[in-house]
Amino acid sequence: ALTLRPSPEPTLLWIGSRSTRPYLDALRPALEELAAEVPGLTLRVIADAGAIADERARAPGALRVDIRRWSETEAARGLSEAWLGLMPLGATAWSRGKSGYKLLQYMAAGLPALATAGGVADELLPANSPGLVRDPEGWGAAARRLLADQDLRRREGLANRRRVEQRYTPERIAERWLAALSESGQRAR
């Protein structure tokens, strides 16, 4: 099991690739504003070589960015040390069809997560979750709220972990799959 050892400094985590990096870029103004308010705020980017090259080409701002090349070890370390996981998406058919794997990783690790509302995030997080961000301007406020309240972060992380255990473990998926097959077989009779 993954043991959470949050960094002493507030750390946001984004695990991704060059294809999803534009969604992170869209958050930059909100994250830069947040960095000016939250001492020591760090964005940890764990990504493929293409996304890392793009990140290194950015002009530095107030936000401290910790760039790491993706590996199982780095992903596990990032998940155990982060305060919040980020899953921004755009308002396109392609992004609405994404699987939510990144969000599930954050949730399984017991992290509170911020995700763009719509698509799979609405299925994975409850409608009243402080992690569902409904508009681009809401990212800063949602992150600010979770960063400022350690108890809320803990409760949301635990609730996320429970949701994964209740719905997305191999055993739960096998149960649903077998039930669907059984129902399908009964309809065919």
PDB file of C-alpha atoms in Angstrom:
ATOM      1  CA  ALA A   1       0.000   0.000   0.000  1.00  0.00           C
ATOM      2  CA  LEU A   2       1.105   3.541  -0.734  1.00  0.00           C
ATOM      3  CA  THR A   3       2.063   5.472   2.398  1.00  0.00           C
ATOM      4  CA  LEU A   4       1.296   9.170   2.243  1.00  0.00           C
ATOM      5  CA  ARG A   5       4.149  11.348   3.415  1.00  0.00           C
ATOM      6  CA  PRO A   6       3.099  14.806   2.278  1.00  0.00           C
ATOM      7  CA  SER A   7       5.851  17.239   1.518  1.00  0.00           C
ATOM      8  CA  PRO A   8       6.276  19.932   4.186  1.00  0.00           C
ATOM      9  CA  GLU A   9       5.749  22.496   1.416  1.00  0.00           C
ATOM     10  CA  PRO A  10       2.354  22.724  -0.321  1.00  0.00           C
ATOM     11  CA  THR A  11       2.714  20.605  -3.448  1.00  0.00           C
ATOM     12  CA  LEU A  12       0.349  20.263  -6.386  1.00  0.00           C
ATOM     13  CA  LEU A  13       0.823  17.209  -8.590  1.00  0.00           C
ATOM     14  CA  TRP A  14       0.178  16.824 -12.296  1.00  0.00           C
ATOM     15  CA  ILE A  15       1.040  13.530 -13.972  1.00  0.00           C
ATOM     16  CA  GLY A  16       0.652  13.690 -17.731  1.00  0.00           C
ATOM     17  CA  SER A  17       2.044  13.805 -21.216  1.00  0.00           C
ATOM     18  CA  ARG A  18       2.620  16.267 -24.013  1.00  0.00           C
ATOM     19  CA  SER A  19      -0.886  15.596 -25.376  1.00  0.00           C
ATOM     20  CA  THR A  20      -2.587  16.715 -22.139  1.00  0.00           C
ATOM     21  CA  ARG A  21      -0.131  19.445 -21.176  1.00  0.00           C
ATOM     22  CA  PRO A  22      -2.179  22.233 -22.830  1.00  0.00           C
ATOM     23  CA  TYR A  23      -4.813  21.673 -20.132  1.00  0.00           C
ATOM     24  CA  LEU A  24      -2.201  22.311 -17.453  1.00  0.00           C
ATOM     25  CA  ASP A  25      -1.020  25.392 -19.352  1.00  0.00           C
ATOM     26  CA  ALA A  26      -4.563  26.790 -19.212  1.00  0.00           C
ATOM     27  CA  LEU A  27      -4.318  26.728 -15.388  1.00  0.00           C
ATOM     28  CA  ARG A  28      -1.060  28.679 -15.309  1.00  0.00           C
ATOM     29  CA  PRO A  29      -2.577  32.113 -14.571  1.00  0.00           C
ATOM     30  CA  ALA A  30      -4.550  30.718 -11.604  1.00  0.00           C
ATOM     31  CA  LEU A  31      -1.528  28.755 -10.354  1.00  0.00           C
ATOM     32  CA  GLU A  32       0.783  31.774 -10.646  1.00  0.00           C
ATOM     33  CA  GLU A  33      -1.711  33.889  -8.695  1.00  0.00           C
ATOM     34  CA  LEU A  34      -1.969  31.157  -6.067  1.00  0.00           C
ATOM     35  CA  ALA A  35       1.836  30.922  -5.805  1.00  0.00           C
ATOM     36  CA  ALA A  36       1.974  34.618  -4.955  1.00  0.00           C
ATOM     37  CA  GLU A  37      -0.384  33.937  -2.008  1.00  0.00           C
ATOM     38  CA  VAL A  38       0.827  30.535  -0.765  1.00  0.00           C
ATOM     39  CA  PRO A  39       4.441  30.519   0.448  1.00  0.00           C
ATOM     40  CA  GLY A  40       6.495  27.622  -0.909  1.00  0.00           C
ATOM     41  CA  LEU A  41       3.832  26.408  -3.343  1.00  0.00           C
ATOM     42  CA  THR A  42       5.313  23.903  -5.782  1.00  0.00           C
ATOM     43  CA  LEU A  43       3.852  22.300  -8.870  1.00  0.00           C
ATOM     44  CA  ARG A  44       5.377  18.863  -9.405  1.00  0.00           C
ATOM     45  CA  VAL A  45       5.155  17.837 -13.065  1.00  0.00           C
ATOM     46  CA  ILE A  46       5.749  14.141 -13.744  1.00  0.00           C
ATOM     47  CA  ALA A  47       5.643  13.605 -17.461  1.00  0.00           C
ATOM     48  CA  ASP A  48       7.113  12.234 -20.653  1.00  0.00           C
ATOM     49  CA  ALA A  49      10.151  13.772 -22.341  1.00  0.00           C
ATOM     50  CA  GLY A  50       8.057  15.941 -24.688  1.00  0.00           C
ATOM     51  CA  ALA A  51       6.076  17.570 -21.882  1.00  0.00           C
ATOM     52  CA  ILE A  52       9.262  18.057 -19.877  1.00  0.00           C
ATOM     53  CA  ALA A  53      10.944  19.828 -22.810  1.00  0.00           C
ATOM     54  CA  ASP A  54       7.902  22.093 -23.170  1.00  0.00           C
ATOM     55  CA  GLU A  55       7.914  22.841 -19.435  1.00  0.00           C
ATOM     56  CA  ARG A  56      11.597  23.717 -19.416  1.00  0.00           C
ATOM     57  CA  ALA A  57      11.047  26.138 -22.301  1.00  0.00           C
ATOM     58  CA  ARG A  58       8.513  28.170 -20.273  1.00  0.00           C
ATOM     59  CA  ALA A  59       9.523  31.494 -18.806  1.00  0.00           C
ATOM     60  CA  PRO A  60       9.827  31.218 -15.030  1.00  0.00           C
ATOM     61  CA  GLY A  61       7.123  32.796 -12.899  1.00  0.00           C
ATOM     62  CA  ALA A  62       6.218  32.951  -9.214  1.00  0.00           C
ATOM     63  CA  LEU A  63       5.212  29.286  -9.246  1.00  0.00           C
ATOM     64  CA  ARG A  64       8.028  26.925  -8.341  1.00  0.00           C
ATOM     65  CA  VAL A  65       7.969  23.930 -10.711  1.00  0.00           C
ATOM     66  CA  ASP A  66       9.600  20.597  -9.909  1.00  0.00           C
ATOM     67  CA  ILE A  67       9.960  18.619 -13.151  1.00  0.00           C
ATOM     68  CA  ARG A  68      10.436  14.856 -13.071  1.00  0.00           C
ATOM     69  CA  ARG A  69      10.594  12.296 -15.870  1.00  0.00           C
ATOM     70  CA  TRP A  70       7.787   9.739 -15.576  1.00  0.00           C
ATOM     71  CA  SER A  71       8.666   6.371 -14.069  1.00  0.00           C
ATOM     72  CA  GLU A  72       6.736   4.122 -11.715  1.00  0.00           C
ATOM     73  CA  THR A  73       9.014   5.226  -8.903  1.00  0.00           C
ATOM     74  CA  GLU A  74       8.572   8.946  -9.604  1.00  0.00           C
ATOM     75  CA  ALA A  75       4.794   8.572  -9.992  1.00  0.00           C
ATOM     76  CA  ALA A  76       4.557   6.698  -6.665  1.00  0.00           C
ATOM     77  CA  ARG A  77       6.765   9.272  -4.949  1.00  0.00           C
ATOM     78  CA  GLY A  78       4.708  12.125  -6.368  1.00  0.00           C
ATOM     79  CA  LEU A  79       1.444  10.509  -5.290  1.00  0.00           C
ATOM     80  CA  SER A  80       2.752   9.960  -1.756  1.00  0.00           C
ATOM     81  CA  GLU A  81       4.145  13.477  -1.299  1.00  0.00           C
ATOM     82  CA  ALA A  82       1.551  15.731  -2.963  1.00  0.00           C
ATOM     83  CA  TRP A  83      -1.082  17.748  -1.164  1.00  0.00           C
ATOM     84  CA  LEU A  84      -3.443  17.843  -4.187  1.00  0.00           C
ATOM     85  CA  GLY A  85      -3.667  16.097  -7.562  1.00  0.00           C
ATOM     86  CA  LEU A  86      -4.671  18.114 -10.648  1.00  0.00           C
ATOM     87  CA  MET A  87      -6.691  16.856 -13.618  1.00  0.00           C
ATOM     88  CA  PRO A  88      -7.606  19.817 -15.798  1.00  0.00           C
ATOM     89  CA  LEU A  89      -9.361  19.120 -19.105  1.00  0.00           C
ATOM     90  CA  GLY A  90     -10.710  21.195 -21.954  1.00  0.00           C
ATOM     91  CA  ALA A  91     -14.282  21.440 -23.189  1.00  0.00           C
ATOM     92  CA  THR A  92     -13.822  19.161 -26.195  1.00  0.00           C
ATOM     93  CA  ALA A  93     -15.367  15.842 -27.171  1.00  0.00           C
ATOM     94  CA  TRP A  94     -11.905  14.241 -26.942  1.00  0.00           C
ATOM     95  CA  SER A  95     -11.324  15.414 -23.364  1.00  0.00           C
ATOM     96  CA  ARG A  96     -14.872  14.493 -22.280  1.00  0.00           C
ATOM     97  CA  GLY A  97     -14.151  10.963 -23.540  1.00  0.00           C
ATOM     98  CA  LYS A  98     -10.972  10.517 -21.485  1.00  0.00           C
ATOM     99  CA  SER A  99     -10.922   7.635 -19.018  1.00  0.00           C
ATOM    100  CA  GLY A 100     -10.061   9.463 -15.811  1.00  0.00           C
ATOM    101  CA  TYR A 101      -7.063   7.236 -15.071  1.00  0.00           C
ATOM    102  CA  LYS A 102      -5.099  10.180 -13.661  1.00  0.00           C
ATOM    103  CA  LEU A 103      -7.986  11.065 -11.341  1.00  0.00           C
ATOM    104  CA  LEU A 104      -8.340   7.434 -10.257  1.00  0.00           C
ATOM    105  CA  GLN A 105      -4.602   7.342  -9.449  1.00  0.00           C
ATOM    106  CA  TYR A 106      -4.920  10.410  -7.232  1.00  0.00           C
ATOM    107  CA  MET A 107      -8.028   8.995  -5.559  1.00  0.00           C
ATOM    108  CA  ALA A 108      -6.510   5.536  -4.997  1.00  0.00           C
ATOM    109  CA  ALA A 109      -3.510   7.189  -3.353  1.00  0.00           C
ATOM    110  CA  GLY A 110      -5.840   8.947  -0.930  1.00  0.00           C
ATOM    111  CA  LEU A 111      -5.220  12.394  -2.366  1.00  0.00           C
ATOM    112  CA  PRO A 112      -7.788  15.119  -2.646  1.00  0.00           C
ATOM    113  CA  ALA A 113      -7.998  15.998  -6.323  1.00  0.00           C
ATOM    114  CA  LEU A 114      -9.103  18.932  -8.420  1.00  0.00           C
ATOM    115  CA  ALA A 115     -10.692  17.967 -11.733  1.00  0.00           C
ATOM    116  CA  THR A 116     -12.582  19.738 -14.468  1.00  0.00           C
ATOM    117  CA  ALA A 117     -16.284  18.997 -14.046  1.00  0.00           C
ATOM    118  CA  GLY A 118     -17.876  17.165 -16.954  1.00  0.00           C
ATOM    119  CA  GLY A 119     -17.140  13.838 -18.510  1.00  0.00           C
ATOM    120  CA  VAL A 120     -15.582  11.174 -16.325  1.00  0.00           C
ATOM    121  CA  ALA A 121     -14.881  13.480 -13.364  1.00  0.00           C
ATOM    122  CA  ASP A 122     -18.639  13.702 -12.765  1.00  0.00           C
ATOM    123  CA  GLU A 123     -18.749   9.907 -12.500  1.00  0.00           C
ATOM    124  CA  LEU A 124     -15.733   9.608 -10.225  1.00  0.00           C
ATOM    125  CA  LEU A 125     -16.359  12.484  -7.799  1.00  0.00           C
ATOM    126  CA  PRO A 126     -19.649  13.318  -6.054  1.00  0.00           C
ATOM    127  CA  ALA A 127     -21.525  16.389  -7.264  1.00  0.00           C
ATOM    128  CA  ASN A 128     -20.776  18.263  -4.020  1.00  0.00           C
ATOM    129  CA  SER A 129     -17.033  17.530  -4.071  1.00  0.00           C
ATOM    130  CA  PRO A 130     -14.831  20.575  -3.481  1.00  0.00           C
ATOM    131  CA  GLY A 131     -12.570  19.003  -6.107  1.00  0.00           C
ATOM    132  CA  LEU A 132     -14.996  19.414  -9.032  1.00  0.00           C
ATOM    133  CA  VAL A 133     -14.100  22.654 -10.778  1.00  0.00           C
ATOM    134  CA  ARG A 134     -16.973  23.902 -12.922  1.00  0.00           C
ATOM    135  CA  ASP A 135     -15.299  26.823 -14.703  1.00  0.00           C
ATOM    136  CA  PRO A 136     -11.727  27.842 -15.536  1.00  0.00           C
ATOM    137  CA  GLU A 137     -11.845  30.732 -13.060  1.00  0.00           C
ATOM    138  CA  GLY A 138     -12.690  28.331 -10.218  1.00  0.00           C
ATOM    139  CA  TRP A 139      -9.338  26.521 -10.101  1.00  0.00           C
ATOM    140  CA  GLY A 140      -7.599  29.061  -7.888  1.00  0.00           C
ATOM    141  CA  ALA A 141     -10.451  29.224  -5.365  1.00  0.00           C
ATOM    142  CA  ALA A 142     -10.810  25.428  -5.222  1.00  0.00           C
ATOM    143  CA  ALA A 143      -7.058  24.924  -4.710  1.00  0.00           C
ATOM    144  CA  ARG A 144      -6.905  27.752  -2.168  1.00  0.00           C
ATOM    145  CA  ARG A 145      -9.737  26.177  -0.134  1.00  0.00           C
ATOM    146  CA  LEU A 146      -8.105  22.724  -0.020  1.00  0.00           C
ATOM    147  CA  LEU A 147      -4.580  24.024   0.590  1.00  0.00           C
ATOM    148  CA  ALA A 148      -5.779  26.142   3.521  1.00  0.00           C
ATOM    149  CA  ASP A 149      -7.718  23.361   5.272  1.00  0.00           C
ATOM    150  CA  GLN A 150      -5.680  20.309   6.258  1.00  0.00           C
ATOM    151  CA  ASP A 151      -8.732  18.573   7.756  1.00  0.00           C
ATOM    152  CA  LEU A 152     -10.717  19.042   4.526  1.00  0.00           C
ATOM    153  CA  ARG A 153      -7.775  17.650   2.513  1.00  0.00           C
ATOM    154  CA  ARG A 154      -7.636  14.617   4.806  1.00  0.00           C
ATOM    155  CA  ARG A 155     -11.408  14.004   4.632  1.00  0.00           C
ATOM    156  CA  GLU A 156     -11.484  14.371   0.846  1.00  0.00           C
ATOM    157  CA  GLY A 157      -8.465  12.108   0.414  1.00  0.00           C
ATOM    158  CA  LEU A 158     -10.036   9.410   2.607  1.00  0.00           C
ATOM    159  CA  ALA A 159     -13.372   9.729   0.796  1.00  0.00           C
ATOM    160  CA  ASN A 160     -11.609   9.428  -2.561  1.00  0.00           C
ATOM    161  CA  ARG A 161      -9.776   6.312  -1.408  1.00  0.00           C
ATOM    162  CA  ARG A 162     -13.052   4.744  -0.182  1.00  0.00           C
ATOM    163  CA  ARG A 163     -14.754   5.470  -3.525  1.00  0.00           C
ATOM    164  CA  VAL A 164     -11.975   3.653  -5.364  1.00  0.00           C
ATOM    165  CA  GLU A 165     -12.133   0.705  -2.957  1.00  0.00           C
ATOM    166  CA  GLN A 166     -15.925   0.499  -3.318  1.00  0.00           C
ATOM    167  CA  ARG A 167     -16.105   0.846  -7.093  1.00  0.00           C
ATOM    168  CA  TYR A 168     -12.810   0.376  -8.915  1.00  0.00           C
ATOM    169  CA  THR A 169     -10.810  -2.467  -7.406  1.00  0.00           C
ATOM    170  CA  PRO A 170     -10.343  -5.519  -9.650  1.00  0.00           C
ATOM    171  CA  GLU A 171     -12.818  -7.418  -7.453  1.00  0.00           C
ATOM    172  CA  ARG A 172     -15.526  -4.742  -7.803  1.00  0.00           C
ATOM    173  CA  ILE A 173     -15.016  -4.485 -11.544  1.00  0.00           C
ATOM    174  CA  ALA A 174     -15.190  -8.288 -11.899  1.00  0.00           C
ATOM    175  CA  GLU A 175     -18.449  -8.329  -9.914  1.00  0.00           C
ATOM    176  CA  ARG A 176     -20.003  -5.697 -12.189  1.00  0.00           C
ATOM    177  CA  TRP A 177     -18.699  -7.456 -15.297  1.00  0.00           C
ATOM    178  CA  LEU A 178     -20.133 -10.806 -14.217  1.00  0.00           C
ATOM    179  CA  ALA A 179     -23.469  -9.203 -13.341  1.00  0.00           C
ATOM    180  CA  ALA A 180     -23.622  -7.562 -16.778  1.00  0.00           C
ATOM    181  CA  LEU A 181     -22.816 -10.876 -18.481  1.00  0.00           C
ATOM    182  CA  SER A 182     -25.451 -12.657 -16.432  1.00  0.00           C
ATOM    183  CA  GLU A 183     -28.039 -10.007 -17.259  1.00  0.00           C
ATOM    184  CA  SER A 184     -27.092 -10.152 -20.912  1.00  0.00           C
ATOM    185  CA  GLY A 185     -27.418 -13.960 -20.930  1.00  0.00           C
ATOM    186  CA  GLN A 186     -30.857 -13.783 -19.339  1.00  0.00           C
ATOM    187  CA  ARG A 187     -32.050 -11.268 -21.945  1.00  0.00           C
ATOM    188  CA  ALA A 188     -30.930 -13.590 -24.733  1.00  0.00           C
ATOM    189  CA  ARG A 189     -33.137 -16.429 -23.473  1.00  0.00           C
TER     190      ARG A 189
END
